[in-house]
Amino acid sequence: MPHNRIEVVQGDITKLSVDAVVTAANEALSGGGGVDGAIHRAAGPALYEECRTIGICPEGEARLTNGYLLPARYVIHTVGPVWDGGGYREAETLSSCYRRSLELAADTEIQSIAFLCVATGVYLFPRPLACEIAVTSTLAWLEANKLPQRVVFCCFEGEDYQLYMDYLDMVR
Ligand code: AR6
């Protein structure tokens, strides 16, 4: 059952011991504020050096690097949409972030992956809709694919934790 492969936790994604953590990056993969800044600080400068060799990651896409000093072996960098009212395919782009990250994880034979709530900070994507897209996109992937075996939704805010728990209960 795909639902059984999903777990929701509240906390700091930089502390999680999973094969890969997903970060909410910008197109230049240049670090910055928010959770991306926290991941870069925890991973150390080698992460930024590797990002420089990748170049641009377009919106809705994902790129893989090593995790360096993080407990996670890999970082998957995905670039969410900036919310601009919903008429600019923001939902499709966010769904693509989850799908492409999961695809990259499966191609790398990653067993466990942790997502944060992509685009819901500086990029202002509404949290309830972001949660719905994250869960439905992930469930659709898990229905059709064996890997990753385990998906963690790591919510920093209590509000997100509750949204994920409630939405998963509803679709179970
Ligand atoms: N662990 C898990 N989630 C966290 C953590 C943490 N340690 N810290 C914050 N969050 P944001 P975005 C949550 O703004 O909206 C960066 O500068 C937070 O509660 O980091 O996709 C990039 O370089 C929020 O729900 O990402 C981009 O320029 C979520 O992480 C831009 O921000 C995402 O917030 C991306 O903006």
PDB file of C-alpha atoms and ligand atoms in Angstrom:
ATOM      1  CA  MET A   1       0.000   0.000   0.000  1.00  0.00           C
ATOM      2  CA  PRO A   2       1.512   3.361  -1.014  1.00  0.00           C
ATOM      3  CA  HIS A   3       0.101   5.045   2.119  1.00  0.00           C
ATOM      4  CA  ASN A   4       2.153   2.766   4.335  1.00  0.00           C
ATOM      5  CA  ARG A   5       5.328   3.996   2.660  1.00  0.00           C
ATOM      6  CA  ILE A   6       4.620   7.597   3.760  1.00  0.00           C
ATOM      7  CA  GLU A   7       5.536   9.111   7.124  1.00  0.00           C
ATOM      8  CA  VAL A   8       4.951  12.649   8.420  1.00  0.00           C
ATOM      9  CA  VAL A   9       7.323  14.191  10.947  1.00  0.00           C
ATOM     10  CA  GLN A  10       7.674  17.637  12.430  1.00  0.00           C
ATOM     11  CA  GLY A  11      11.214  18.993  12.654  1.00  0.00           C
ATOM     12  CA  ASP A  12      14.398  20.095  10.959  1.00  0.00           C
ATOM     13  CA  ILE A  13      15.167  18.296   7.693  1.00  0.00           C
ATOM     14  CA  THR A  14      18.926  18.869   8.071  1.00  0.00           C
ATOM     15  CA  LYS A  15      18.902  16.391  10.976  1.00  0.00           C
ATOM     16  CA  LEU A  16      17.205  13.482   9.212  1.00  0.00           C
ATOM     17  CA  SER A  17      19.015  10.225   8.544  1.00  0.00           C
ATOM     18  CA  VAL A  18      17.532   9.288   5.195  1.00  0.00           C
ATOM     19  CA  ASP A  19      19.241   8.482   1.898  1.00  0.00           C
ATOM     20  CA  ALA A  20      18.228  11.828   0.384  1.00  0.00           C
ATOM     21  CA  VAL A  21      16.796  15.114   1.611  1.00  0.00           C
ATOM     22  CA  VAL A  22      15.037  17.443  -0.810  1.00  0.00           C
ATOM     23  CA  THR A  23      15.780  21.141  -0.614  1.00  0.00           C
ATOM     24  CA  ALA A  24      13.740  24.067  -1.943  1.00  0.00           C
ATOM     25  CA  ALA A  25      16.334  25.723  -4.153  1.00  0.00           C
ATOM     26  CA  ASN A  26      16.444  28.623  -6.574  1.00  0.00           C
ATOM     27  CA  GLU A  27      17.241  28.199 -10.289  1.00  0.00           C
ATOM     28  CA  ALA A  28      20.892  29.148  -9.809  1.00  0.00           C
ATOM     29  CA  LEU A  29      21.299  26.551  -7.001  1.00  0.00           C
ATOM     30  CA  SER A  30      23.112  29.299  -5.131  1.00  0.00           C
ATOM     31  CA  GLY A  31      21.851  28.591  -1.624  1.00  0.00           C
ATOM     32  CA  GLY A  32      20.247  31.614  -0.003  1.00  0.00           C
ATOM     33  CA  GLY A  33      17.783  31.914   2.840  1.00  0.00           C
ATOM     34  CA  GLY A  34      15.131  29.600   4.211  1.00  0.00           C
ATOM     35  CA  VAL A  35      15.656  25.902   4.363  1.00  0.00           C
ATOM     36  CA  ASP A  36      18.095  25.923   1.461  1.00  0.00           C
ATOM     37  CA  GLY A  37      20.435  28.147   3.462  1.00  0.00           C
ATOM     38  CA  ALA A  38      20.128  25.793   6.435  1.00  0.00           C
ATOM     39  CA  ILE A  39      20.963  22.779   4.264  1.00  0.00           C
ATOM     40  CA  HIS A  40      23.985  24.512   2.726  1.00  0.00           C
ATOM     41  CA  ARG A  41      25.254  25.535   6.170  1.00  0.00           C
ATOM     42  CA  ALA A  42      24.850  22.020   7.543  1.00  0.00           C
ATOM     43  CA  ALA A  43      26.379  20.315   4.485  1.00  0.00           C
ATOM     44  CA  GLY A  44      29.397  22.626   4.337  1.00  0.00           C
ATOM     45  CA  PRO A  45      30.968  24.566   1.431  1.00  0.00           C
ATOM     46  CA  ALA A  46      31.594  21.478  -0.724  1.00  0.00           C
ATOM     47  CA  LEU A  47      27.856  21.405  -1.483  1.00  0.00           C
ATOM     48  CA  TYR A  48      27.986  24.870  -2.995  1.00  0.00           C
ATOM     49  CA  GLU A  49      31.059  23.879  -5.034  1.00  0.00           C
ATOM     50  CA  GLU A  50      29.221  20.902  -6.505  1.00  0.00           C
ATOM     51  CA  CYS A  51      26.153  23.066  -7.244  1.00  0.00           C
ATOM     52  CA  ARG A  52      28.345  25.455  -9.211  1.00  0.00           C
ATOM     53  CA  THR A  53      29.292  22.613 -11.570  1.00  0.00           C
ATOM     54  CA  ILE A  54      25.606  21.933 -12.314  1.00  0.00           C
ATOM     55  CA  GLY A  55      24.563  25.404 -13.386  1.00  0.00           C
ATOM     56  CA  ILE A  56      20.862  26.220 -13.733  1.00  0.00           C
ATOM     57  CA  CYS A  57      17.992  24.008 -12.572  1.00  0.00           C
ATOM     58  CA  PRO A  58      14.706  25.162 -14.187  1.00  0.00           C
ATOM     59  CA  GLU A  59      11.464  25.483 -12.192  1.00  0.00           C
ATOM     60  CA  GLY A  60       9.747  22.156 -11.667  1.00  0.00           C
ATOM     61  CA  GLU A  61      13.012  20.243 -12.191  1.00  0.00           C
ATOM     62  CA  ALA A  62      15.372  18.503  -9.754  1.00  0.00           C
ATOM     63  CA  ARG A  63      19.122  17.890  -9.518  1.00  0.00           C
ATOM     64  CA  LEU A  64      21.116  15.493  -7.327  1.00  0.00           C
ATOM     65  CA  THR A  65      24.299  16.193  -5.355  1.00  0.00           C
ATOM     66  CA  ASN A  66      26.139  14.576  -2.483  1.00  0.00           C
ATOM     67  CA  GLY A  67      25.088  15.414   1.074  1.00  0.00           C
ATOM     68  CA  TYR A  68      28.603  16.030   2.422  1.00  0.00           C
ATOM     69  CA  LEU A  69      28.371  16.782   6.168  1.00  0.00           C
ATOM     70  CA  LEU A  70      24.633  16.075   6.366  1.00  0.00           C
ATOM     71  CA  PRO A  71      23.420  12.768   7.803  1.00  0.00           C
ATOM     72  CA  ALA A  72      21.734  12.247   4.418  1.00  0.00           C
ATOM     73  CA  ARG A  73      23.924  10.781   1.671  1.00  0.00           C
ATOM     74  CA  TYR A  74      22.372  12.922  -1.077  1.00  0.00           C
ATOM     75  CA  VAL A  75      20.630  16.252  -1.532  1.00  0.00           C
ATOM     76  CA  ILE A  76      17.982  16.625  -4.216  1.00  0.00           C
ATOM     77  CA  HIS A  77      17.577  20.269  -5.193  1.00  0.00           C
ATOM     78  CA  THR A  78      14.207  21.177  -6.626  1.00  0.00           C
ATOM     79  CA  VAL A  79      12.966  24.594  -7.711  1.00  0.00           C
ATOM     80  CA  GLY A  80       9.385  25.400  -6.846  1.00  0.00           C
ATOM     81  CA  PRO A  81       7.160  28.009  -8.484  1.00  0.00           C
ATOM     82  CA  VAL A  82       6.770  31.495  -7.069  1.00  0.00           C
ATOM     83  CA  TRP A  83       3.043  31.766  -6.242  1.00  0.00           C
ATOM     84  CA  ASP A  84       1.410  34.474  -8.333  1.00  0.00           C
ATOM     85  CA  GLY A  85      -2.299  33.891  -7.811  1.00  0.00           C
ATOM     86  CA  GLY A  86      -2.527  30.393  -9.299  1.00  0.00           C
ATOM     87  CA  GLY A  87      -3.032  31.285 -12.963  1.00  0.00           C
ATOM     88  CA  TYR A  88       0.532  30.575 -14.046  1.00  0.00           C
ATOM     89  CA  ARG A  89       0.577  26.782 -13.838  1.00  0.00           C
ATOM     90  CA  GLU A  90       2.007  26.997 -10.301  1.00  0.00           C
ATOM     91  CA  ALA A  91       0.181  23.783  -9.289  1.00  0.00           C
ATOM     92  CA  GLU A  92       1.557  21.827 -12.272  1.00  0.00           C
ATOM     93  CA  THR A  93       5.057  23.108 -11.580  1.00  0.00           C
ATOM     94  CA  LEU A  94       4.899  22.124  -7.916  1.00  0.00           C
ATOM     95  CA  SER A  95       3.609  18.672  -8.818  1.00  0.00           C
ATOM     96  CA  SER A  96       6.507  18.316 -11.237  1.00  0.00           C
ATOM     97  CA  CYS A  97       8.962  19.152  -8.393  1.00  0.00           C
ATOM     98  CA  TYR A  98       7.725  16.122  -6.437  1.00  0.00           C
ATOM     99  CA  ARG A  99       7.555  13.815  -9.462  1.00  0.00           C
ATOM    100  CA  ARG A 100      11.009  14.734 -10.794  1.00  0.00           C
ATOM    101  CA  SER A 101      12.584  14.417  -7.325  1.00  0.00           C
ATOM    102  CA  LEU A 102      11.063  10.947  -6.890  1.00  0.00           C
ATOM    103  CA  GLU A 103      12.177   9.944 -10.367  1.00  0.00           C
ATOM    104  CA  LEU A 104      15.739  11.054  -9.661  1.00  0.00           C
ATOM    105  CA  ALA A 105      15.658   9.161  -6.360  1.00  0.00           C
ATOM    106  CA  ALA A 106      14.433   5.976  -8.049  1.00  0.00           C
ATOM    107  CA  ASP A 107      17.069   6.264 -10.797  1.00  0.00           C
ATOM    108  CA  THR A 108      19.741   6.540  -8.076  1.00  0.00           C
ATOM    109  CA  GLU A 109      18.259   3.533  -6.224  1.00  0.00           C
ATOM    110  CA  ILE A 110      17.499   5.678  -3.205  1.00  0.00           C
ATOM    111  CA  GLN A 111      15.397   3.828  -0.626  1.00  0.00           C
ATOM    112  CA  SER A 112      14.338   6.713   1.624  1.00  0.00           C
ATOM    113  CA  ILE A 113      13.725  10.357   0.815  1.00  0.00           C
ATOM    114  CA  ALA A 114      12.538  13.328   2.908  1.00  0.00           C
ATOM    115  CA  PHE A 115      10.668  16.291   1.455  1.00  0.00           C
ATOM    116  CA  LEU A 116      10.043  19.632   3.059  1.00  0.00           C
ATOM    117  CA  CYS A 117       7.102  21.806   2.044  1.00  0.00           C
ATOM    118  CA  VAL A 118       8.499  23.105  -1.241  1.00  0.00           C
ATOM    119  CA  ALA A 119       7.591  26.696  -2.227  1.00  0.00           C
ATOM    120  CA  THR A 120       5.561  27.465   0.906  1.00  0.00           C
ATOM    121  CA  GLY A 121       8.068  29.920   2.403  1.00  0.00           C
ATOM    122  CA  VAL A 122       9.570  32.799   0.435  1.00  0.00           C
ATOM    123  CA  TYR A 123       7.750  31.577  -2.717  1.00  0.00           C
ATOM    124  CA  LEU A 124       4.376  32.018  -0.930  1.00  0.00           C
ATOM    125  CA  PHE A 125       2.572  28.931  -2.280  1.00  0.00           C
ATOM    126  CA  PRO A 126      -0.587  28.433  -0.116  1.00  0.00           C
ATOM    127  CA  ARG A 127       0.118  25.691   2.413  1.00  0.00           C
ATOM    128  CA  PRO A 128      -3.123  23.645   2.118  1.00  0.00           C
ATOM    129  CA  LEU A 129      -2.914  23.418  -1.687  1.00  0.00           C
ATOM    130  CA  ALA A 130       0.827  22.669  -1.523  1.00  0.00           C
ATOM    131  CA  CYS A 131       0.115  19.798   0.888  1.00  0.00           C
ATOM    132  CA  GLU A 132      -2.576  18.346  -1.371  1.00  0.00           C
ATOM    133  CA  ILE A 133      -0.250  18.484  -4.390  1.00  0.00           C
ATOM    134  CA  ALA A 134       2.671  16.966  -2.465  1.00  0.00           C
ATOM    135  CA  VAL A 135       0.586  14.029  -1.222  1.00  0.00           C
ATOM    136  CA  THR A 136      -1.334  13.294  -4.439  1.00  0.00           C
ATOM    137  CA  SER A 137       1.787  13.535  -6.619  1.00  0.00           C
ATOM    138  CA  THR A 138       3.733  11.264  -4.255  1.00  0.00           C
ATOM    139  CA  LEU A 139       0.934   8.698  -3.934  1.00  0.00           C
ATOM    140  CA  ALA A 140       0.623   8.534  -7.730  1.00  0.00           C
ATOM    141  CA  TRP A 141       4.353   7.886  -7.999  1.00  0.00           C
ATOM    142  CA  LEU A 142       4.354   5.227  -5.259  1.00  0.00           C
ATOM    143  CA  GLU A 143       1.395   3.420  -6.883  1.00  0.00           C
ATOM    144  CA  ALA A 144       3.499   2.849  -9.978  1.00  0.00           C
ATOM    145  CA  ASN A 145       7.033   2.520  -8.599  1.00  0.00           C
ATOM    146  CA  LYS A 146       8.884   0.392  -6.040  1.00  0.00           C
ATOM    147  CA  LEU A 147      11.483   3.079  -5.259  1.00  0.00           C
ATOM    148  CA  PRO A 148      11.877   5.039  -3.132  1.00  0.00           C
ATOM    149  CA  GLN A 149      10.579   2.575  -0.597  1.00  0.00           C
ATOM    150  CA  ARG A 150       9.945   5.229   2.074  1.00  0.00           C
ATOM    151  CA  VAL A 151       8.902   8.906   1.788  1.00  0.00           C
ATOM    152  CA  VAL A 152       9.048  11.297   4.740  1.00  0.00           C
ATOM    153  CA  PHE A 153       7.230  14.630   4.701  1.00  0.00           C
ATOM    154  CA  CYS A 154       9.254  16.800   7.067  1.00  0.00           C
ATOM    155  CA  CYS A 155       7.133  19.713   8.273  1.00  0.00           C
ATOM    156  CA  PHE A 156       8.858  22.541  10.077  1.00  0.00           C
ATOM    157  CA  GLU A 157       5.622  24.248  11.104  1.00  0.00           C
ATOM    158  CA  GLY A 158       2.940  22.680  13.286  1.00  0.00           C
ATOM    159  CA  GLU A 159       0.356  23.949  10.816  1.00  0.00           C
ATOM    160  CA  ASP A 160       1.906  21.903   8.001  1.00  0.00           C
ATOM    161  CA  TYR A 161       2.202  18.803  10.183  1.00  0.00           C
ATOM    162  CA  GLN A 162      -1.533  18.983  10.904  1.00  0.00           C
ATOM    163  CA  LEU A 163      -2.398  19.606   7.250  1.00  0.00           C
ATOM    164  CA  TYR A 164      -0.422  16.530   6.125  1.00  0.00           C
ATOM    165  CA  MET A 165      -1.848  14.292   8.862  1.00  0.00           C
ATOM    166  CA  ASP A 166      -5.411  15.384   8.069  1.00  0.00           C
ATOM    167  CA  TYR A 167      -5.018  15.106   4.309  1.00  0.00           C
ATOM    168  CA  LEU A 168      -3.446  11.641   4.531  1.00  0.00           C
ATOM    169  CA  ASP A 169      -6.262  10.496   6.824  1.00  0.00           C
ATOM    170  CA  MET A 170      -8.780  11.770   4.299  1.00  0.00           C
ATOM    171  CA  VAL A 171      -7.295   9.969   1.284  1.00  0.00           C
ATOM    172  CA  ARG A 172      -6.443   6.744   3.108  1.00  0.00           C
TER     173      ARG A 172
HETATM  174  N1  AR6 B   1      13.480  21.837   7.863  1.00  0.00           N
HETATM  175  C1  AR6 B   1      12.340  21.624   7.196  1.00  0.00           C
HETATM  176  N2  AR6 B   1      11.579  22.619   6.681  1.00  0.00           N
HETATM  177  C2  AR6 B   1      12.009  23.892   6.879  1.00  0.00           C
HETATM  178  C3  AR6 B   1      13.193  24.198   7.591  1.00  0.00           C
HETATM  179  C4  AR6 B   1      13.963  23.104   8.087  1.00  0.00           C
HETATM  180  N3  AR6 B   1      15.123  23.290   8.753  1.00  0.00           N
HETATM  181  N4  AR6 B   1      13.340  25.559   7.610  1.00  0.00           N
HETATM  182  C5  AR6 B   1      12.266  26.069   6.962  1.00  0.00           C
HETATM  183  N5  AR6 B   1      11.462  25.075   6.523  1.00  0.00           N
HETATM  184  P1  AR6 B   1      11.622  28.315   1.886  1.00  0.00           P
HETATM  185  P2  AR6 B   1      10.618  28.281  -0.896  1.00  0.00           P
HETATM  186  C6  AR6 B   1      10.205  25.161   5.748  1.00  0.00           C
HETATM  187  O1  AR6 B   1      11.357  29.783   1.951  1.00  0.00           O
HETATM  188  O2  AR6 B   1       9.330  28.924  -0.506  1.00  0.00           O
HETATM  189  C7  AR6 B   1      15.526  30.094  -0.637  1.00  0.00           C
HETATM  190  O3  AR6 B   1      16.222  31.273  -0.456  1.00  0.00           O
HETATM  191  C8  AR6 B   1       9.435  26.439   5.868  1.00  0.00           C
HETATM  192  O4  AR6 B   1       8.554  26.377   6.971  1.00  0.00           O
HETATM  193  O5  AR6 B   1      12.927  27.829   2.397  1.00  0.00           O
HETATM  194  O6  AR6 B   1      10.563  27.128  -1.843  1.00  0.00           O
HETATM  195  C9  AR6 B   1      15.875  29.397  -1.955  1.00  0.00           C
HETATM  196  O7  AR6 B   1      17.226  29.589  -2.325  1.00  0.00           O
HETATM  197  C10 AR6 B   1       8.647  26.462   4.545  1.00  0.00           C
HETATM  198  O8  AR6 B   1       7.393  25.842   4.741  1.00  0.00           O
HETATM  199  O9  AR6 B   1      11.492  27.780   0.351  1.00  0.00           O
HETATM  200  C11 AR6 B   1      14.909  30.030  -2.915  1.00  0.00           C
HETATM  201  O10 AR6 B   1      15.371  31.265  -3.415  1.00  0.00           O
HETATM  202  C12 AR6 B   1       9.466  25.589   3.603  1.00  0.00           C
HETATM  203  O11 AR6 B   1      10.553  25.086   4.378  1.00  0.00           O
HETATM  204  C13 AR6 B   1      13.686  30.261  -2.092  1.00  0.00           C
HETATM  205  O12 AR6 B   1      14.116  30.384  -0.744  1.00  0.00           O
HETATM  206  C14 AR6 B   1       9.993  26.288   2.361  1.00  0.00           C
HETATM  207  O13 AR6 B   1      10.432  27.592   2.662  1.00  0.00           O
HETATM  208  C15 AR6 B   1      12.709  29.100  -2.171  1.00  0.00           C
HETATM  209  O14 AR6 B   1      11.519  29.421  -1.514  1.00  0.00           O
END
